[in-house]
Amino acid sequence: MKFKFKIQQYQTDAVESTVNVFAGQPSKTNMQYRRDLGKQKPQLKAEFEEEYVGYRNADVELNTSQLLENIHQQQVQNDIPLSPSLAATNGLGACSLDVEMETGTGKTYVYIKTMFELNKRYGWSKFIVVVPSIAIREGVYKSFTMLDEHFMELYGKKARYFIYNSNNLTQIDSFSSDASINVMIINVQAFNTSFKEGAANKEARIIYSKRDDFQSRRPIDVIAANRPIIIMDEPQKMEGEATQKALRNFKPLFVLNYSATHKTSHNCIYALDAYDAYCQRLVKKIQVKGITLQNLMGAQAYIYFDSIVLSKNKAPEVKLEIEVQGASQARRQTMKFSQGDSLYDASKLPAYKEFVITDINPRTNTVYFRNGDQIRAGEVMGDVSEKTIQ
């Protein structure tokens, strides 16, 4: 099955907001450096000197004032409060930018497209996607696979992406020596270690160790030489001191943070919160059943229409959640009712005196009461309205 992806304007806006932060940055493709091939590598002849060539991200040439000015422009455009200063990065590159996107609006698509745009405009080609768990890591990898052809159609090129695996370190050499877009996907457990006895797993130790099977090199040093751009997927789950310290070992050019619920704020440049996403019909509303409000129980008629019960042998019944008088206070309870039943008789609460069921219509999923009120399946009336729930 081949998926067709529709370009959404809000996703394009999120990409543009990020890329425009670096307006004025010179475009420098294929920045070369001499790779460390390891001590056990035989001395190569001059004609094989190209084997030493690696391609890294060019440095950010914009100064603090220029970056902050660009950030302010995006914040004004996106109606975001202006940052008083460039957020401290604590050794994580030139800046740390926050992109807030509600769950289900395609933030993975957005940051993959951002990679292609950063490469197109500024020549940056080395990226690391950091995720908090193996499950999310596999989901990100699947997204790259599904979007291969889509971005090939848009940009005329494909990204080389792989999951970091301590048992296959040769992929890191390919990451360094390839001039095209390269993306390493890594879960935080693979590099977060304190080196205290018993405090780190084997995989986390490997990335910091000189390996005989890796020409006596430390994988982290080979990765860091590329000055990668780090993309944090769900950064609020990776804010521990050990993780933040470990991230500095990658020597990132800068950091992009993507989440629906940022815990620590940096420089926010784009925000699509839950309310905006709902208003734009990007996500569906969530209907909440049984919200309890302090001091309102029994003060007015609360009714939640659960469902209609049909039977071959008797007339339709309806399941309603109402408040009933308990020993000390009112409580909510789901009960069955038939045509002609009084909710007051069941609840013993004065608020329900006028609520006698006159009709249960299974075709329209509607219940009618003698006082003229009516309610449909899934609706709630009383001290919690459907609009409040939304």
PDB file of N, CA, C and O in Angstrom, residues 22-67:
ATOM      1  N   PHE A  22      17.126  31.070  11.142  1.00  0.00           N
ATOM      2  CA  PHE A  22      18.520  31.123  10.689  1.00  0.00           C
ATOM      3  C   PHE A  22      18.682  31.951   9.419  1.00  0.00           C
ATOM      4  O   PHE A  22      19.687  31.830   8.699  1.00  0.00           O
ATOM      5  N   ALA A  23      17.688  32.813   9.135  1.00  0.00           N
ATOM      6  CA  ALA A  23      17.788  33.701   7.977  1.00  0.00           C
ATOM      7  C   ALA A  23      19.064  34.530   8.078  1.00  0.00           C
ATOM      8  O   ALA A  23      19.354  35.126   9.113  1.00  0.00           O
ATOM      9  N   GLY A  24      19.822  34.552   6.998  1.00  0.00           N
ATOM     10  CA  GLY A  24      21.113  35.250   6.994  1.00  0.00           C
ATOM     11  C   GLY A  24      22.296  34.315   7.144  1.00  0.00           C
ATOM     12  O   GLY A  24      23.448  34.723   6.952  1.00  0.00           O
ATOM     13  N   GLN A  25      22.028  33.057   7.486  1.00  0.00           N
ATOM     14  CA  GLN A  25      23.086  32.061   7.586  1.00  0.00           C
ATOM     15  C   GLN A  25      23.557  31.687   6.178  1.00  0.00           C
ATOM     16  O   GLN A  25      22.740  31.338   5.320  1.00  0.00           O
ATOM     17  N   PRO A  26      24.871  31.761   5.897  1.00  0.00           N
ATOM     18  CA  PRO A  26      25.371  31.379   4.572  1.00  0.00           C
ATOM     19  C   PRO A  26      25.095  29.905   4.288  1.00  0.00           C
ATOM     20  O   PRO A  26      25.119  29.066   5.196  1.00  0.00           O
ATOM     21  N   SER A  27      24.801  29.591   3.048  1.00  0.00           N
ATOM     22  CA  SER A  27      24.606  28.202   2.640  1.00  0.00           C
ATOM     23  C   SER A  27      25.943  27.585   2.290  1.00  0.00           C
ATOM     24  O   SER A  27      26.609  28.021   1.355  1.00  0.00           O
ATOM     25  N   LYS A  28      26.336  26.600   3.077  1.00  0.00           N
ATOM     26  CA  LYS A  28      27.621  25.932   2.854  1.00  0.00           C
ATOM     27  C   LYS A  28      27.390  24.430   2.831  1.00  0.00           C
ATOM     28  O   LYS A  28      27.147  23.811   3.869  1.00  0.00           O
ATOM     29  N   THR A  29      27.451  23.865   1.646  1.00  0.00           N
ATOM     30  CA  THR A  29      27.242  22.428   1.509  1.00  0.00           C
ATOM     31  C   THR A  29      28.561  21.685   1.548  1.00  0.00           C
ATOM     32  O   THR A  29      29.620  22.231   1.219  1.00  0.00           O
ATOM     33  N   ASN A  30      28.494  20.451   1.995  1.00  0.00           N
ATOM     34  CA  ASN A  30      29.648  19.557   1.966  1.00  0.00           C
ATOM     35  C   ASN A  30      30.873  20.134   2.680  1.00  0.00           C
ATOM     36  O   ASN A  30      31.970  20.183   2.138  1.00  0.00           O
ATOM     37  N   MET A  31      30.689  20.602   3.912  1.00  0.00           N
ATOM     38  CA  MET A  31      31.819  21.042   4.727  1.00  0.00           C
ATOM     39  C   MET A  31      32.679  19.826   5.061  1.00  0.00           C
ATOM     40  O   MET A  31      32.220  18.891   5.713  1.00  0.00           O
ATOM     41  N   GLN A  32      33.902  19.820   4.608  1.00  0.00           N
ATOM     42  CA  GLN A  32      34.760  18.656   4.765  1.00  0.00           C
ATOM     43  C   GLN A  32      35.636  18.751   6.014  1.00  0.00           C
ATOM     44  O   GLN A  32      35.996  19.829   6.452  1.00  0.00           O
ATOM     45  N   TYR A  33      35.948  17.599   6.558  1.00  0.00           N
ATOM     46  CA  TYR A  33      36.924  17.518   7.647  1.00  0.00           C
ATOM     47  C   TYR A  33      37.630  16.164   7.532  1.00  0.00           C
ATOM     48  O   TYR A  33      37.186  15.264   6.801  1.00  0.00           O
ATOM     49  N   ARG A  34      38.729  16.022   8.224  1.00  0.00           N
ATOM     50  CA  ARG A  34      39.493  14.781   8.167  1.00  0.00           C
ATOM     51  C   ARG A  34      38.994  13.851   9.260  1.00  0.00           C
ATOM     52  O   ARG A  34      39.076  14.153  10.450  1.00  0.00           O
ATOM     53  N   ARG A  35      38.443  12.754   8.858  1.00  0.00           N
ATOM     54  CA  ARG A  35      37.863  11.794   9.807  1.00  0.00           C
ATOM     55  C   ARG A  35      38.948  11.010  10.530  1.00  0.00           C
ATOM     56  O   ARG A  35      40.017  10.734   9.982  1.00  0.00           O
ATOM     57  N   ASP A  36      38.650  10.638  11.743  1.00  0.00           N
ATOM     58  CA  ASP A  36      39.498   9.725  12.504  1.00  0.00           C
ATOM     59  C   ASP A  36      39.121   8.302  12.114  1.00  0.00           C
ATOM     60  O   ASP A  36      38.013   7.849  12.399  1.00  0.00           O
ATOM     61  N   LEU A  37      40.027   7.615  11.447  1.00  0.00           N
ATOM     62  CA  LEU A  37      39.738   6.244  11.019  1.00  0.00           C
ATOM     63  C   LEU A  37      40.217   5.201  12.018  1.00  0.00           C
ATOM     64  O   LEU A  37      40.046   3.999  11.799  1.00  0.00           O
ATOM     65  N   GLY A  38      40.832   5.654  13.097  1.00  0.00           N
ATOM     66  CA  GLY A  38      41.218   4.713  14.134  1.00  0.00           C
ATOM     67  C   GLY A  38      42.683   4.300  14.070  1.00  0.00           C
ATOM     68  O   GLY A  38      43.306   4.314  13.011  1.00  0.00           O
ATOM     69  N   LYS A  39      43.223   3.903  15.198  1.00  0.00           N
ATOM     70  CA  LYS A  39      44.637   3.544  15.294  1.00  0.00           C
ATOM     71  C   LYS A  39      44.973   2.244  14.582  1.00  0.00           C
ATOM     72  O   LYS A  39      46.098   2.049  14.142  1.00  0.00           O
ATOM     73  N   GLN A  40      44.008   1.347  14.478  1.00  0.00           N
ATOM     74  CA  GLN A  40      44.293   0.062  13.866  1.00  0.00           C
ATOM     75  C   GLN A  40      44.158   0.079  12.360  1.00  0.00           C
ATOM     76  O   GLN A  40      44.442  -0.912  11.700  1.00  0.00           O
ATOM     77  N   LYS A  41      43.757   1.207  11.817  1.00  0.00           N
ATOM     78  CA  LYS A  41      43.626   1.303  10.361  1.00  0.00           C
ATOM     79  C   LYS A  41      45.016   1.417   9.745  1.00  0.00           C
ATOM     80  O   LYS A  41      45.814   2.252  10.147  1.00  0.00           O
ATOM     81  N   PRO A  42      45.366   0.592   8.760  1.00  0.00           N
ATOM     82  CA  PRO A  42      46.679   0.710   8.117  1.00  0.00           C
ATOM     83  C   PRO A  42      46.846   2.091   7.492  1.00  0.00           C
ATOM     84  O   PRO A  42      45.900   2.714   7.056  1.00  0.00           O
ATOM     85  N   GLN A  43      48.094   2.568   7.486  1.00  0.00           N
ATOM     86  CA  GLN A  43      48.375   3.864   6.891  1.00  0.00           C
ATOM     87  C   GLN A  43      48.032   3.834   5.410  1.00  0.00           C
ATOM     88  O   GLN A  43      48.496   2.990   4.664  1.00  0.00           O
ATOM     89  N   LEU A  44      47.141   4.759   4.994  1.00  0.00           N
ATOM     90  CA  LEU A  44      46.693   4.771   3.609  1.00  0.00           C
ATOM     91  C   LEU A  44      47.644   5.578   2.750  1.00  0.00           C
ATOM     92  O   LEU A  44      48.244   6.546   3.192  1.00  0.00           O
ATOM     93  N   LYS A  45      47.757   5.193   1.517  1.00  0.00           N
ATOM     94  CA  LYS A  45      48.580   5.930   0.569  1.00  0.00           C
ATOM     95  C   LYS A  45      47.876   7.215   0.185  1.00  0.00           C
ATOM     96  O   LYS A  45      46.687   7.392   0.393  1.00  0.00           O
ATOM     97  N   ALA A  46      48.625   8.124  -0.417  1.00  0.00           N
ATOM     98  CA  ALA A  46      48.098   9.438  -0.765  1.00  0.00           C
ATOM     99  C   ALA A  46      46.888   9.336  -1.669  1.00  0.00           C
ATOM    100  O   ALA A  46      45.941  10.104  -1.540  1.00  0.00           O
ATOM    101  N   GLU A  47      46.905   8.360  -2.600  1.00  0.00           N
ATOM    102  CA  GLU A  47      45.797   8.262  -3.533  1.00  0.00           C
ATOM    103  C   GLU A  47      44.493   7.823  -2.866  1.00  0.00           C
ATOM    104  O   GLU A  47      43.426   7.908  -3.441  1.00  0.00           O
ATOM    105  N   PHE A  48      44.597   7.330  -1.644  1.00  0.00           N
ATOM    106  CA  PHE A  48      43.401   6.921  -0.919  1.00  0.00           C
ATOM    107  C   PHE A  48      43.027   7.935   0.172  1.00  0.00           C
ATOM    108  O   PHE A  48      42.290   7.635   1.081  1.00  0.00           O
ATOM    109  N   GLU A  49      43.577   9.126   0.038  1.00  0.00           N
ATOM    110  CA  GLU A  49      43.330  10.161   1.024  1.00  0.00           C
ATOM    111  C   GLU A  49      41.833  10.473   1.155  1.00  0.00           C
ATOM    112  O   GLU A  49      41.367  10.863   2.214  1.00  0.00           O
ATOM    113  N   GLU A  50      41.071  10.257   0.069  1.00  0.00           N
ATOM    114  CA  GLU A  50      39.649  10.566   0.127  1.00  0.00           C
ATOM    115  C   GLU A  50      38.912   9.712   1.157  1.00  0.00           C
ATOM    116  O   GLU A  50      37.815  10.060   1.591  1.00  0.00           O
ATOM    117  N   GLU A  51      39.484   8.601   1.549  1.00  0.00           N
ATOM    118  CA  GLU A  51      38.830   7.772   2.559  1.00  0.00           C
ATOM    119  C   GLU A  51      38.768   8.463   3.910  1.00  0.00           C
ATOM    120  O   GLU A  51      37.969   8.097   4.774  1.00  0.00           O
ATOM    121  N   TYR A  52      39.615   9.460   4.106  1.00  0.00           N
ATOM    122  CA  TYR A  52      39.618  10.199   5.361  1.00  0.00           C
ATOM    123  C   TYR A  52      38.557  11.308   5.369  1.00  0.00           C
ATOM    124  O   TYR A  52      38.304  11.906   6.403  1.00  0.00           O
ATOM    125  N   VAL A  53      37.983  11.601   4.218  1.00  0.00           N
ATOM    126  CA  VAL A  53      37.090  12.753   4.116  1.00  0.00           C
ATOM    127  C   VAL A  53      35.756  12.484   4.807  1.00  0.00           C
ATOM    128  O   VAL A  53      35.107  11.465   4.581  1.00  0.00           O
ATOM    129  N   GLY A  54      35.368  13.438   5.653  1.00  0.00           N
ATOM    130  CA  GLY A  54      34.054  13.410   6.270  1.00  0.00           C
ATOM    131  C   GLY A  54      33.328  14.705   5.967  1.00  0.00           C
ATOM    132  O   GLY A  54      33.945  15.696   5.545  1.00  0.00           O
ATOM    133  N   TYR A  55      32.022  14.705   6.152  1.00  0.00           N
ATOM    134  CA  TYR A  55      31.216  15.900   5.879  1.00  0.00           C
ATOM    135  C   TYR A  55      30.422  16.245   7.136  1.00  0.00           C
ATOM    136  O   TYR A  55      29.676  15.413   7.652  1.00  0.00           O
ATOM    137  N   ARG A  56      30.626  17.445   7.612  1.00  0.00           N
ATOM    138  CA  ARG A  56      29.955  17.865   8.850  1.00  0.00           C
ATOM    139  C   ARG A  56      29.104  19.096   8.595  1.00  0.00           C
ATOM    140  O   ARG A  56      29.192  19.727   7.531  1.00  0.00           O
ATOM    141  N   ASN A  57      28.300  19.447   9.573  1.00  0.00           N
ATOM    142  CA  ASN A  57      27.506  20.665   9.487  1.00  0.00           C
ATOM    143  C   ASN A  57      28.394  21.888   9.661  1.00  0.00           C
ATOM    144  O   ASN A  57      29.264  21.917  10.540  1.00  0.00           O
ATOM    145  N   ALA A  58      28.170  22.896   8.828  1.00  0.00           N
ATOM    146  CA  ALA A  58      28.891  24.160   8.978  1.00  0.00           C
ATOM    147  C   ALA A  58      28.431  24.861  10.245  1.00  0.00           C
ATOM    148  O   ALA A  58      27.289  24.708  10.679  1.00  0.00           O
ATOM    149  N   ASP A  59      29.308  25.630  10.848  1.00  0.00           N
ATOM    150  CA  ASP A  59      28.981  26.344  12.078  1.00  0.00           C
ATOM    151  C   ASP A  59      27.868  27.366  11.842  1.00  0.00           C
ATOM    152  O   ASP A  59      27.715  27.905  10.737  1.00  0.00           O
ATOM    153  N   VAL A  60      27.099  27.648  12.887  1.00  0.00           N
ATOM    154  CA  VAL A  60      26.129  28.738  12.837  1.00  0.00           C
ATOM    155  C   VAL A  60      26.912  30.045  12.898  1.00  0.00           C
ATOM    156  O   VAL A  60      27.631  30.306  13.869  1.00  0.00           O
ATOM    157  N   GLU A  61      26.793  30.870  11.868  1.00  0.00           N
ATOM    158  CA  GLU A  61      27.565  32.107  11.799  1.00  0.00           C
ATOM    159  C   GLU A  61      26.800  33.318  12.319  1.00  0.00           C
ATOM    160  O   GLU A  61      27.362  34.407  12.433  1.00  0.00           O
ATOM    161  N   LEU A  62      25.525  33.148  12.617  1.00  0.00           N
ATOM    162  CA  LEU A  62      24.755  34.242  13.184  1.00  0.00           C
ATOM    163  C   LEU A  62      25.123  34.436  14.655  1.00  0.00           C
ATOM    164  O   LEU A  62      25.313  33.462  15.384  1.00  0.00           O
ATOM    165  N   ASN A  63      25.220  35.691  15.072  1.00  0.00           N
ATOM    166  CA  ASN A  63      25.514  35.934  16.480  1.00  0.00           C
ATOM    167  C   ASN A  63      24.237  35.932  17.305  1.00  0.00           C
ATOM    168  O   ASN A  63      23.127  35.786  16.772  1.00  0.00           O
ATOM    169  N   THR A  64      24.387  36.115  18.604  1.00  0.00           N
ATOM    170  CA  THR A  64      23.244  36.043  19.517  1.00  0.00           C
ATOM    171  C   THR A  64      22.165  37.059  19.164  1.00  0.00           C
ATOM    172  O   THR A  64      20.963  36.739  19.159  1.00  0.00           O
ATOM    173  N   SER A  65      22.572  38.287  18.852  1.00  0.00           N
ATOM    174  CA  SER A  65      21.605  39.340  18.523  1.00  0.00           C
ATOM    175  C   SER A  65      20.825  39.011  17.264  1.00  0.00           C
ATOM    176  O   SER A  65      19.606  39.231  17.192  1.00  0.00           O
ATOM    177  N   GLN A  66      21.505  38.475  16.254  1.00  0.00           N
ATOM    178  CA  GLN A  66      20.839  38.128  15.001  1.00  0.00           C
ATOM    179  C   GLN A  66      19.850  36.992  15.204  1.00  0.00           C
ATOM    180  O   GLN A  66      18.731  37.015  14.671  1.00  0.00           O
ATOM    181  N   LEU A  67      20.245  35.983  15.972  1.00  0.00           N
ATOM    182  CA  LEU A  67      19.337  34.861  16.249  1.00  0.00           C
ATOM    183  C   LEU A  67      18.107  35.336  17.013  1.00  0.00           C
ATOM    184  O   LEU A  67      16.973  34.958  16.689  1.00  0.00           O
TER     185      LEU A  67
END
